Structures are given as structure tokens and as C-alpha cells.
PDB file of C-alpha atoms in Angstrom:
ATOM      1  CA  MET Q   1       7.159  16.530  10.224  1.00  0.00           C
ATOM      2  CA  ILE Q   2       9.880  15.089   9.094  1.00  0.00           C
ATOM      3  CA  GLU Q   3      10.481  14.433   5.460  1.00  0.00           C
ATOM      4  CA  ASN Q   4       8.996  12.268   3.289  1.00  0.00           C
ATOM      5  CA  ASN Q   5      13.328  11.169   1.892  1.00  0.00           C
ATOM      6  CA  ASN Q   6      13.573  11.216   5.735  1.00  0.00           C
ATOM      7  CA  LEU Q   7      10.880   9.565   6.231  1.00  0.00           C
ATOM      8  CA  ILE Q   8      11.474   6.141   3.558  1.00  0.00           C
ATOM      9  CA  SER Q   9      15.064   6.322   6.230  1.00  0.00           C
ATOM     10  CA  VAL Q  10      13.114   6.349   9.308  1.00  0.00           C
ATOM     11  CA  ILE Q  11      10.981   2.488   7.325  1.00  0.00           C
ATOM     12  CA  ASP Q  12      13.689   0.904   6.446  1.00  0.00           C
ATOM     13  CA  ASN Q  13      15.533   0.645   9.482  1.00  0.00           C
ATOM     14  CA  TYR Q  14      12.573   0.217  10.939  1.00  0.00           C
ATOM     15  CA  LEU Q  15      11.987  -2.603   9.358  1.00  0.00           C
ATOM     16  CA  TYR Q  16      15.750  -3.416   9.325  1.00  0.00           C
ATOM     17  CA  THR Q  17      15.571  -3.899  13.181  1.00  0.00           C
ATOM     18  CA  ASN Q  18      12.400  -5.967  13.180  1.00  0.00           C
ATOM     19  CA  PHE Q  19      13.103  -7.921  10.367  1.00  0.00           C
ATOM     20  CA  ALA Q  20      15.832 -11.244  10.908  1.00  0.00           C
ATOM     21  CA  VAL Q  21      17.077 -13.138   9.016  1.00  0.00           C
ATOM     22  CA  VAL Q  22      17.448 -17.100  10.242  1.00  0.00           C
ATOM     23  CA  ASP Q  23      20.635 -19.035   8.938  1.00  0.00           C
ATOM     24  CA  GLU Q  24      19.219 -22.143   8.546  1.00  0.00           C
ATOM     25  CA  TYR Q  25      16.848 -24.402   7.232  1.00  0.00           C
ATOM     26  CA  GLN Q  26      15.027 -21.822   6.526  1.00  0.00           C
ATOM     27  CA  LYS Q  27      17.594 -19.438   5.105  1.00  0.00           C
ATOM     28  CA  LYS Q  28      16.473 -19.700   1.117  1.00  0.00           C
ATOM     29  CA  VAL Q  29      12.844 -18.590   1.984  1.00  0.00           C
ATOM     30  CA  TYR Q  30      14.698 -15.377   3.613  1.00  0.00           C
ATOM     31  CA  GLU Q  31      16.450 -14.755   0.968  1.00  0.00           C
ATOM     32  CA  SER Q  32      13.663 -14.958  -0.970  1.00  0.00           C
ATOM     33  CA  MET Q  33      11.328 -12.652   1.477  1.00  0.00           C
ATOM     34  CA  ASN Q  34      14.858 -10.204   1.843  1.00  0.00           C
ATOM     35  CA  TYR Q  35      15.199  -9.857  -1.951  1.00  0.00           C
ATOM     36  CA  SER Q  36      11.652  -8.204  -2.169  1.00  0.00           C
ATOM     37  CA  LEU Q  37      11.579  -5.871   1.108  1.00  0.00           C
ATOM     38  CA  TYR Q  38      14.553  -4.430   0.287  1.00  0.00           C
ATOM     39  CA  SER Q  39      14.424  -4.125  -4.108  1.00  0.00           C
ATOM     40  CA  GLY Q  40      13.911  -0.506  -4.230  1.00  0.00           C
ATOM     41  CA  GLY Q  41      10.374  -0.349  -2.689  1.00  0.00           C
ATOM     42  CA  LYS Q  42       9.483   3.481  -2.637  1.00  0.00           C
ATOM     43  CA  ARG Q  43       7.375   2.894   0.553  1.00  0.00           C
ATOM     44  CA  ILE Q  44       4.165   5.394  -0.951  1.00  0.00           C
ATOM     45  CA  ARG Q  45       1.420   3.476   2.012  1.00  0.00           C
ATOM     46  CA  PRO Q  46       4.206   2.917   5.001  1.00  0.00           C
ATOM     47  CA  ILE Q  47       4.542   7.011   4.741  1.00  0.00           C
ATOM     48  CA  LEU Q  48       1.007   7.861   3.801  1.00  0.00           C
ATOM     49  CA  CYS Q  49       0.162   5.798   7.268  1.00  0.00           C
ATOM     50  CA  ILE Q  50       2.644   7.925   8.954  1.00  0.00           C
ATOM     51  CA  LEU Q  51       1.373  10.980   7.495  1.00  0.00           C
ATOM     52  CA  SER Q  52      -1.861  10.216   8.070  1.00  0.00           C
ATOM     53  CA  TYR Q  53      -0.918   9.902  11.566  1.00  0.00           C
ATOM     54  CA  SER Q  54       0.898  12.886  11.836  1.00  0.00           C
ATOM     55  CA  VAL Q  55      -1.620  15.287  11.509  1.00  0.00           C
ATOM     56  CA  MET Q  56      -4.499  13.728  13.535  1.00  0.00           C
ATOM     57  CA  SER Q  57      -2.434  14.193  16.554  1.00  0.00           C
ATOM     58  CA  ASP Q  58      -1.210  17.401  15.314  1.00  0.00           C
ATOM     59  CA  GLY Q  59       2.826  15.385  14.858  1.00  0.00           C
ATOM     60  CA  ALA Q  60       2.663  13.211  17.511  1.00  0.00           C
ATOM     61  CA  ASP Q  61       6.214  10.747  18.148  1.00  0.00           C
ATOM     62  CA  ILE Q  62       5.673   8.832  15.605  1.00  0.00           C
ATOM     63  CA  GLU Q  63       7.222   5.120  17.278  1.00  0.00           C
ATOM     64  CA  LYS Q  64       3.747   4.573  17.840  1.00  0.00           C
ATOM     65  CA  ILE Q  65       2.295   4.172  14.305  1.00  0.00           C
ATOM     66  CA  LEU Q  66       5.280   2.137  13.098  1.00  0.00           C
ATOM     67  CA  PRO Q  67       4.570  -1.474  13.521  1.00  0.00           C
ATOM     68  CA  TYR Q  68       1.502  -0.569  11.125  1.00  0.00           C
ATOM     69  CA  ALA Q  69       3.785   0.900   8.397  1.00  0.00           C
ATOM     70  CA  ALA Q  70       6.399  -1.685   8.484  1.00  0.00           C
ATOM     71  CA  ALA Q  71       3.503  -4.057   8.438  1.00  0.00           C
ATOM     72  CA  ILE Q  72       1.249  -2.836   5.713  1.00  0.00           C
ATOM     73  CA  GLU Q  73       5.231  -2.496   3.728  1.00  0.00           C
ATOM     74  CA  MET Q  74       5.234  -6.127   4.343  1.00  0.00           C
ATOM     75  CA  ILE Q  75       1.457  -6.985   3.211  1.00  0.00           C
ATOM     76  CA  HIS Q  76       2.406  -5.370  -0.384  1.00  0.00           C
ATOM     77  CA  THR Q  77       5.550  -6.159  -0.752  1.00  0.00           C
ATOM     78  CA  TYR Q  78       3.150 -10.421  -0.269  1.00  0.00           C
ATOM     79  CA  SER Q  79       1.621  -9.261  -2.894  1.00  0.00           C
ATOM     80  CA  LEU Q  80       3.556  -7.921  -5.253  1.00  0.00           C
ATOM     81  CA  ILE Q  81       5.845 -11.786  -4.797  1.00  0.00           C
ATOM     82  CA  HIS Q  82       2.041 -12.900  -5.573  1.00  0.00           C
ATOM     83  CA  ASP Q  83       1.133 -10.561  -8.286  1.00  0.00           C
ATOM     84  CA  ASP Q  84       4.199 -11.452 -10.304  1.00  0.00           C
ATOM     85  CA  LEU Q  85       3.752 -15.181 -11.024  1.00  0.00           C
ATOM     86  CA  PRO Q  86       2.862 -17.101 -13.907  1.00  0.00           C
ATOM     87  CA  ALA Q  87      -0.258 -18.219 -12.480  1.00  0.00           C
ATOM     88  CA  MET Q  88      -0.724 -14.654 -11.811  1.00  0.00           C
ATOM     89  CA  ASP Q  89       0.780 -11.024 -14.155  1.00  0.00           C
ATOM     90  CA  ASP Q  90       4.178 -13.898 -14.703  1.00  0.00           C
ATOM     91  CA  ASP Q  91       6.143 -10.681 -15.471  1.00  0.00           C
ATOM     92  CA  ASP Q  92      10.294 -11.135 -15.301  1.00  0.00           C
ATOM     93  CA  LEU Q  93      10.704  -7.619 -14.248  1.00  0.00           C
ATOM     94  CA  ARG Q  94       9.904  -5.535 -10.941  1.00  0.00           C
ATOM     95  CA  ARG Q  95      11.293  -2.577 -10.063  1.00  0.00           C
ATOM     96  CA  GLY Q  96      13.939  -2.525 -12.888  1.00  0.00           C
ATOM     97  CA  LYS Q  97      14.676  -5.700 -11.411  1.00  0.00           C
ATOM     98  CA  PRO Q  98      14.181 -10.297 -11.420  1.00  0.00           C
ATOM     99  CA  THR Q  99      11.083 -10.918 -10.546  1.00  0.00           C
ATOM    100  CA  ASN Q 100      11.409 -12.599  -7.338  1.00  0.00           C
ATOM    101  CA  HIS Q 101      10.590 -16.197  -8.568  1.00  0.00           C
ATOM    102  CA  LYS Q 102      13.063 -15.715 -11.359  1.00  0.00           C
ATOM    103  CA  VAL Q 103      16.017 -15.325  -8.758  1.00  0.00           C
ATOM    104  CA  PHE Q 104      13.838 -17.848  -6.438  1.00  0.00           C
ATOM    105  CA  PRO Q 105      12.194 -21.346  -6.943  1.00  0.00           C
ATOM    106  CA  GLU Q 106       9.003 -20.241  -8.090  1.00  0.00           C
ATOM    107  CA  ALA Q 107       7.883 -22.325  -5.193  1.00  0.00           C
ATOM    108  CA  ILE Q 108      10.430 -20.533  -2.722  1.00  0.00           C
ATOM    109  CA  ALA Q 109       9.468 -17.499  -4.147  1.00  0.00           C
ATOM    110  CA  ILE Q 110       5.002 -18.478  -3.367  1.00  0.00           C
ATOM    111  CA  LEU Q 111       6.361 -18.854   0.544  1.00  0.00           C
ATOM    112  CA  ALA Q 112       8.406 -15.579   0.366  1.00  0.00           C
ATOM    113  CA  GLY Q 113       4.685 -14.113   0.230  1.00  0.00           C
ATOM    114  CA  ASP Q 114       3.896 -16.250   2.866  1.00  0.00           C
ATOM    115  CA  GLY Q 115       6.383 -15.666   4.729  1.00  0.00           C
ATOM    116  CA  LEU Q 116       5.945 -11.823   4.562  1.00  0.00           C
ATOM    117  CA  LEU Q 117       1.962 -12.097   5.484  1.00  0.00           C
ATOM    118  CA  ASN Q 118       1.951 -13.801   8.406  1.00  0.00           C
ATOM    119  CA  THR Q 119       4.887 -11.651   9.891  1.00  0.00           C
ATOM    120  CA  ALA Q 120       2.988  -8.583   9.227  1.00  0.00           C
ATOM    121  CA  ALA Q 121       0.019 -10.382  11.294  1.00  0.00           C
ATOM    122  CA  GLU Q 122       3.206 -11.694  13.711  1.00  0.00           C
ATOM    123  CA  LEU Q 123       4.691  -8.086  14.069  1.00  0.00           C
ATOM    124  CA  LEU Q 124       1.078  -6.921  15.098  1.00  0.00           C
ATOM    125  CA  SER Q 125      -0.615  -9.132  17.354  1.00  0.00           C
ATOM    126  CA  LYS Q 126       3.007  -8.548  19.551  1.00  0.00           C
ATOM    127  CA  ASN Q 127       2.316  -5.067  19.459  1.00  0.00           C
ATOM    128  CA  LEU Q 128      -0.552  -5.691  21.287  1.00  0.00           C
ATOM    129  CA  GLU Q 129       1.530  -6.687  24.508  1.00  0.00           C
ATOM    130  CA  ASN Q 130       3.370  -2.481  24.542  1.00  0.00           C
ATOM    131  CA  TYR Q 131      -0.256  -1.285  25.619  1.00  0.00           C
ATOM    132  CA  ASP Q 132      -1.221  -0.828  29.529  1.00  0.00           C
ATOM    133  CA  ASP Q 133      -3.878   1.583  28.495  1.00  0.00           C
ATOM    134  CA  MET Q 134      -7.370  -0.068  26.966  1.00  0.00           C
ATOM    135  CA  GLU Q 135      -7.856   2.561  24.906  1.00  0.00           C
ATOM    136  CA  GLU Q 136      -5.234   3.048  23.269  1.00  0.00           C
ATOM    137  CA  LEU Q 137      -5.022  -1.671  22.596  1.00  0.00           C
ATOM    138  CA  LYS Q 138      -8.566  -0.938  21.374  1.00  0.00           C
ATOM    139  CA  ARG Q 139      -7.337   1.285  18.413  1.00  0.00           C
ATOM    140  CA  ALA Q 140      -4.819  -0.760  17.674  1.00  0.00           C
ATOM    141  CA  ILE Q 141      -6.238  -3.751  17.873  1.00  0.00           C
ATOM    142  CA  LYS Q 142      -9.607  -2.035  16.069  1.00  0.00           C
ATOM    143  CA  ALA Q 143      -6.066  -0.419  13.206  1.00  0.00           C
ATOM    144  CA  MET Q 144      -4.859  -4.001  13.159  1.00  0.00           C
ATOM    145  CA  ARG Q 145      -8.749  -5.839  12.121  1.00  0.00           C
ATOM    146  CA  TYR Q 146      -9.452  -2.791   9.385  1.00  0.00           C
ATOM    147  CA  ILE Q 147      -5.410  -3.333   8.014  1.00  0.00           C
ATOM    148  CA  PHE Q 148      -6.138  -7.593   7.303  1.00  0.00           C
ATOM    149  CA  ASN Q 149      -9.737  -7.080   6.185  1.00  0.00           C
ATOM    150  CA  ALA Q 150      -8.079  -4.473   3.982  1.00  0.00           C
ATOM    151  CA  SER Q 151      -6.027  -7.234   2.206  1.00  0.00           C
ATOM    152  CA  GLY Q 152      -7.756  -9.793   2.866  1.00  0.00           C
ATOM    153  CA  THR Q 153     -10.983 -10.950   0.496  1.00  0.00           C
ATOM    154  CA  GLY Q 154     -13.340  -8.040   0.073  1.00  0.00           C
ATOM    155  CA  GLY Q 155     -10.127  -5.498  -0.396  1.00  0.00           C
ATOM    156  CA  LEU Q 156      -6.432  -6.518  -1.668  1.00  0.00           C
ATOM    157  CA  ILE Q 157      -7.299 -10.042  -3.052  1.00  0.00           C
ATOM    158  CA  GLY Q 158     -10.074  -8.893  -3.772  1.00  0.00           C
ATOM    159  CA  GLY Q 159     -10.035  -7.069  -6.550  1.00  0.00           C
ATOM    160  CA  GLN Q 160      -6.813  -9.861  -8.198  1.00  0.00           C
ATOM    161  CA  VAL Q 161      -9.723 -12.114  -8.031  1.00  0.00           C
ATOM    162  CA  ILE Q 162     -11.022  -9.773 -10.919  1.00  0.00           C
ATOM    163  CA  ASP Q 163      -8.568  -9.122 -12.490  1.00  0.00           C
ATOM    164  CA  LEU Q 164      -8.024 -12.120 -13.329  1.00  0.00           C
ATOM    165  CA  GLU Q 165     -11.813 -13.827 -13.810  1.00  0.00           C
ATOM    166  CA  GLU Q 166     -12.376 -10.346 -16.216  1.00  0.00           C
ATOM    167  CA  ASN Q 167      -9.171  -9.829 -17.869  1.00  0.00           C
ATOM    168  CA  LYS Q 168     -10.689  -9.543 -20.863  1.00  0.00           C
ATOM    169  CA  ASP Q 169     -14.633  -8.231 -21.011  1.00  0.00           C
ATOM    170  CA  MET Q 170     -13.205  -5.133 -18.738  1.00  0.00           C
ATOM    171  CA  THR Q 171     -14.803  -2.708 -18.653  1.00  0.00           C
ATOM    172  CA  LEU Q 172     -14.098   1.098 -17.610  1.00  0.00           C
ATOM    173  CA  ASP Q 173     -16.424   0.754 -14.333  1.00  0.00           C
ATOM    174  CA  LEU Q 174     -14.715  -2.560 -13.693  1.00  0.00           C
ATOM    175  CA  PHE Q 175     -11.153  -1.314 -13.302  1.00  0.00           C
ATOM    176  CA  GLU Q 176     -11.919   1.676 -11.161  1.00  0.00           C
ATOM    177  CA  ASN Q 177     -14.175  -0.955  -8.917  1.00  0.00           C
ATOM    178  CA  MET Q 178     -10.851  -3.050  -9.342  1.00  0.00           C
ATOM    179  CA  TYR Q 179      -8.698  -0.405  -8.317  1.00  0.00           C
ATOM    180  CA  LYS Q 180     -10.054   0.577  -5.262  1.00  0.00           C
ATOM    181  CA  LEU Q 181     -10.175  -3.295  -4.334  1.00  0.00           C
ATOM    182  CA  LYS Q 182      -6.222  -3.718  -5.957  1.00  0.00           C
ATOM    183  CA  THR Q 183      -5.189  -1.014  -4.924  1.00  0.00           C
ATOM    184  CA  ALA Q 184      -7.374   1.723  -3.325  1.00  0.00           C
ATOM    185  CA  ALA Q 185      -7.822  -0.959  -0.326  1.00  0.00           C
ATOM    186  CA  LEU Q 186      -4.131  -1.374   0.697  1.00  0.00           C
ATOM    187  CA  ILE Q 187      -3.734   2.745   0.742  1.00  0.00           C
ATOM    188  CA  ARG Q 188      -6.577   3.294   2.464  1.00  0.00           C
ATOM    189  CA  ALA Q 189      -5.735   0.762   5.320  1.00  0.00           C
ATOM    190  CA  ALA Q 190      -2.104   2.962   5.658  1.00  0.00           C
ATOM    191  CA  ILE Q 191      -4.357   6.242   5.906  1.00  0.00           C
ATOM    192  CA  VAL Q 192      -7.242   5.047   7.945  1.00  0.00           C
ATOM    193  CA  SER Q 193      -5.023   3.101   9.955  1.00  0.00           C
ATOM    194  CA  GLY Q 194      -3.068   5.859  11.495  1.00  0.00           C
ATOM    195  CA  GLY Q 195      -6.317   7.410  11.878  1.00  0.00           C
ATOM    196  CA  ILE Q 196      -7.469   5.112  14.149  1.00  0.00           C
ATOM    197  CA  MET Q 197      -4.753   4.993  16.271  1.00  0.00           C
ATOM    198  CA  ALA Q 198      -4.193   9.139  16.704  1.00  0.00           C
ATOM    199  CA  GLY Q 199      -7.185   7.792  17.915  1.00  0.00           C
ATOM    200  CA  ALA Q 200      -8.808  10.309  14.914  1.00  0.00           C
ATOM    201  CA  TYR Q 201     -13.172   9.971  15.238  1.00  0.00           C
ATOM    202  CA  ASP Q 202     -15.500   7.733  13.220  1.00  0.00           C
ATOM    203  CA  GLU Q 203     -16.718  11.868  10.957  1.00  0.00           C
ATOM    204  CA  GLU Q 204     -12.946  11.639  10.589  1.00  0.00           C
ATOM    205  CA  LEU Q 205     -12.516   8.280   9.159  1.00  0.00           C
ATOM    206  CA  ALA Q 206     -14.803   8.637   6.570  1.00  0.00           C
ATOM    207  CA  SER Q 207     -13.300  11.617   5.495  1.00  0.00           C
ATOM    208  CA  LEU Q 208      -9.665   9.828   5.165  1.00  0.00           C
ATOM    209  CA  GLU Q 209     -11.541   7.078   4.424  1.00  0.00           C
ATOM    210  CA  GLU Q 210     -13.006   8.642   0.696  1.00  0.00           C
ATOM    211  CA  PHE Q 211      -9.657  10.312   0.318  1.00  0.00           C
ATOM    212  CA  ALA Q 212      -7.939   6.965   0.261  1.00  0.00           C
ATOM    213  CA  ASN Q 213      -9.762   5.591  -2.275  1.00  0.00           C
ATOM    214  CA  CYS Q 214      -9.995   8.827  -3.965  1.00  0.00           C
ATOM    215  CA  ILE Q 215      -6.128   8.887  -4.519  1.00  0.00           C
ATOM    216  CA  GLY Q 216      -5.755   5.059  -4.075  1.00  0.00           C
ATOM    217  CA  ILE Q 217      -7.631   5.059  -7.516  1.00  0.00           C
ATOM    218  CA  ALA Q 218      -6.548   7.401  -8.811  1.00  0.00           C
ATOM    219  CA  TYR Q 219      -2.710   6.786  -7.538  1.00  0.00           C
ATOM    220  CA  GLN Q 220      -4.088   3.133 -10.351  1.00  0.00           C
ATOM    221  CA  ILE Q 221      -4.045   5.026 -12.807  1.00  0.00           C
ATOM    222  CA  LYS Q 222      -1.477   7.402 -13.079  1.00  0.00           C
ATOM    223  CA  ASP Q 223       0.382   3.850 -12.917  1.00  0.00           C
ATOM    224  CA  ASP Q 224      -0.592   2.533 -15.737  1.00  0.00           C
ATOM    225  CA  LEU Q 225      -0.785   5.520 -17.607  1.00  0.00           C
ATOM    226  CA  ILE Q 226       3.946   5.972 -16.332  1.00  0.00           C
ATOM    227  CA  ASP Q 227       3.587   2.031 -17.604  1.00  0.00           C
ATOM    228  CA  GLY Q 228       1.182   1.966 -20.916  1.00  0.00           C
ATOM    229  CA  GLU Q 229       4.373   3.589 -22.676  1.00  0.00           C
ATOM    230  CA  GLN Q 230       6.402   1.528 -22.667  1.00  0.00           C
ATOM    231  CA  ASP Q 231       3.764  -1.470 -22.893  1.00  0.00           C
ATOM    232  CA  LYS Q 232       1.377  -1.681 -25.253  1.00  0.00           C
ATOM    233  CA  ASP Q 233      -0.218  -4.386 -25.442  1.00  0.00           C
ATOM    234  CA  LYS Q 234      -1.220  -4.888 -22.090  1.00  0.00           C
ATOM    235  CA  ASN Q 235      -4.995  -4.587 -21.705  1.00  0.00           C
ATOM    236  CA  THR Q 236      -4.547  -1.843 -19.293  1.00  0.00           C
ATOM    237  CA  ILE Q 237      -7.330   1.589 -19.203  1.00  0.00           C
ATOM    238  CA  LEU Q 238      -5.458   2.780 -22.203  1.00  0.00           C
ATOM    239  CA  LYS Q 239      -8.194   0.846 -24.238  1.00  0.00           C
ATOM    240  CA  TYR Q 240     -11.006   1.861 -22.624  1.00  0.00           C
ATOM    241  CA  SER Q 241      -9.801   5.977 -22.288  1.00  0.00           C
ATOM    242  CA  THR Q 242      -8.094   7.996 -23.530  1.00  0.00           C
ATOM    243  CA  LYS Q 243      -5.667   9.307 -22.090  1.00  0.00           C
ATOM    244  CA  GLU Q 244      -7.023  12.929 -21.690  1.00  0.00           C
ATOM    245  CA  GLU Q 245      -9.509  11.388 -20.805  1.00  0.00           C
ATOM    246  CA  LEU Q 246      -7.217   9.591 -17.562  1.00  0.00           C
ATOM    247  CA  LEU Q 247      -5.814  12.430 -16.933  1.00  0.00           C
ATOM    248  CA  LYS Q 248      -8.409  14.760 -16.229  1.00  0.00           C
ATOM    249  CA  ARG Q 249     -10.005  11.541 -14.186  1.00  0.00           C
ATOM    250  CA  ILE Q 250      -7.019  11.778 -11.939  1.00  0.00           C
ATOM    251  CA  GLU Q 251      -7.421  15.150 -11.694  1.00  0.00           C
ATOM    252  CA  ASP Q 252     -11.209  15.110 -10.845  1.00  0.00           C
ATOM    253  CA  LEU Q 253      -9.969  12.294  -8.043  1.00  0.00           C
ATOM    254  CA  THR Q 254      -7.537  14.589  -7.241  1.00  0.00           C
ATOM    255  CA  ARG Q 255      -9.276  17.475  -6.319  1.00  0.00           C
ATOM    256  CA  ARG Q 256     -12.650  15.908  -4.562  1.00  0.00           C
ATOM    257  CA  GLY Q 257     -10.418  13.654  -2.501  1.00  0.00           C
ATOM    258  CA  LYS Q 258      -8.500  16.824  -1.324  1.00  0.00           C
ATOM    259  CA  GLU Q 259     -11.648  18.019  -0.876  1.00  0.00           C
ATOM    260  CA  GLU Q 260     -12.805  15.363   1.329  1.00  0.00           C
ATOM    261  CA  LEU Q 261      -9.705  16.570   4.124  1.00  0.00           C
ATOM    262  CA  LYS Q 262     -11.994  20.818   4.731  1.00  0.00           C
ATOM    263  CA  SER Q 263     -14.091  18.743   7.172  1.00  0.00           C
ATOM    264  CA  ILE Q 264     -11.525  17.598   9.024  1.00  0.00           C
ATOM    265  CA  ASP Q 265     -10.421  19.909  12.255  1.00  0.00           C
ATOM    266  CA  HIS Q 266      -6.536  19.653  11.464  1.00  0.00           C
ATOM    267  CA  ASN Q 267      -3.939  20.619   8.998  1.00  0.00           C
ATOM    268  CA  THR Q 268      -3.575  18.028   7.126  1.00  0.00           C
ATOM    269  CA  GLU Q 269      -1.186  19.585   4.318  1.00  0.00           C
ATOM    270  CA  SER Q 270       0.964  16.526   3.855  1.00  0.00           C
ATOM    271  CA  LEU Q 271      -1.663  14.067   2.816  1.00  0.00           C
ATOM    272  CA  GLU Q 272      -2.047  16.804   0.253  1.00  0.00           C
ATOM    273  CA  ASN Q 273       0.689  17.474  -0.583  1.00  0.00           C
ATOM    274  CA  TYR Q 274       1.678  14.058  -0.934  1.00  0.00           C
ATOM    275  CA  ALA Q 275      -1.404  12.732  -2.671  1.00  0.00           C
ATOM    276  CA  ASP Q 276      -0.256  15.844  -5.557  1.00  0.00           C
ATOM    277  CA  PHE Q 277       3.320  14.593  -5.570  1.00  0.00           C
ATOM    278  CA  LEU Q 278       1.838  10.972  -6.245  1.00  0.00           C
ATOM    279  CA  MET Q 279       0.287  12.424  -8.820  1.00  0.00           C
ATOM    280  CA  ASN Q 280       2.883  14.381 -10.430  1.00  0.00           C
ATOM    281  CA  ARG Q 281       5.217  11.835 -10.770  1.00  0.00           C
ATOM    282  CA  SER Q 282       6.583  10.284 -14.488  1.00  0.00           C
ATOM    283  CA  VAL Q 283       8.394   7.015 -13.204  1.00  0.00           C
TER     284      VAL Q 283
END
């Protein structure tokens, strides 16, 4: 198994290779896309995608899963650009740097997000041409469909709608429902698409899906705990539960997620260890 730090390098190299910058009329929007795509992200979702594929394929060459890992990172980056916009969360900083619309005109930032989403679709659809085996092609199409379903109104976009529409009337349950859509959906897409491409059975995919839901919700609660120390004025889950209760909830969700993996007849240690790493981080 490749170490996680090495996986980041593998993902970054793949993104560099497959993300061309055009030096023409579109140069500005490519610069904007590039600014956010390489702004120091931890590549959590593509790492989960690769780990899931490696687990379910018993360590097969990861070359086959890289387009999916890269596409998910592009979709995640587009969502952050749009999430930071004045019409959404209106944030000035992302990862310690000015947000995209603070560096580029707001309209360019919007188009950069659109461009990253479209580039993800282009990358995966182009990748379909590489399959001669019909079963592999079916898996590739299924994985691609799963990713874009998770990114749509029933997933990522739907979670953002809850965030916008219900911001003043939130409850603990509604927060977790929002997290399941807004955050866990792409984490689920990463883990399940990795399993699909490795040829996992439906029962195994269901276990991976539940693991991802648990980890995704716990991950976002952890994020809110970390951010809550810095911005106490935001309407976060911290207003509806104590820090101790939320830490217990993270622990319970992580344990439940890891229990789901026990039904899988593969060595899932790398996924379990990465889940622990995510929940124990302080930044």
C-alpha cells in the first residue's frame, strides 16, 4: 500500500498531467481554476477513492482509479469556489489564502467552478474510451453515474440548499442531514466509486456506502469543532450541542462506520486507519 503522503504526490502529478492551461482568451478562467485546484488541499476524497479501490481489488495497480480520484477532487474544488461566493457563505479566506472571488472577478470565479465540474465530466467520459472489456466498461459507467448523482441535487447541491434555506432554523438532526448530503455525499462517491471500479459486490458496496456516510458526517462535525474555535459567531452545530457531546458523536459514528467494514472479506485496515486519522486531526 502506498503511503498517504505519496498518494498526495501521485494525485497532484495526475492532476497536473491532465489539466491543461490554455494561453488564449480563456487564460483567466484557467488561472482561476488552477488557483483553487492547487491551493493546498489535503486530497482527502481522492485518497479515500484510491484506498477503497486498493482494498477491494487486493492491491491492484491504482492507475485505473486515478481518473475517478482526480474527477472527484475537481468536483470538490468547484464546490468550494461556489460555496465561498457572496451569494453563498461569503467567505474571504480558504485554507489560509484569499478565496477565489477575492483574487479573481466574481464572474470568473463562478465560471472557474463551472469549468472544473465540466472538466471532471470530460475526464471521466474520455476515460470510457479506454475499456474494451464490456464488464469493465459497465463498471466505469456505473462509477461515473454514482459520482455525478452524489454531486447533484440529491447530494452535494441538495445539502447546500439546506444550508442556505434553513440557516436560522436549524436543529441537530437537520445539521446531520445536511452533512450527509453536503459533505458525506462526495466522500461516499469517492469510496463507493473505488469499490465499483474494483468489482465489489452489491452487498460490499452497501457496506462501503454506510461506512462513508458515517465517516462523512463525523468528518464535518470535526471540521465544525475545529472551525468553531476560530469563529464563534457562525451558526454551526456547536450552538445545538456541547463539545463533549459532539466528540462522543464523532467517536460513535467512526466506530459504527468501521463496524460496517467487518462484513467485507478484504483487509480494510487502510480505510479504518485513514478514518481514525481524519477524526484525530487538529487542523
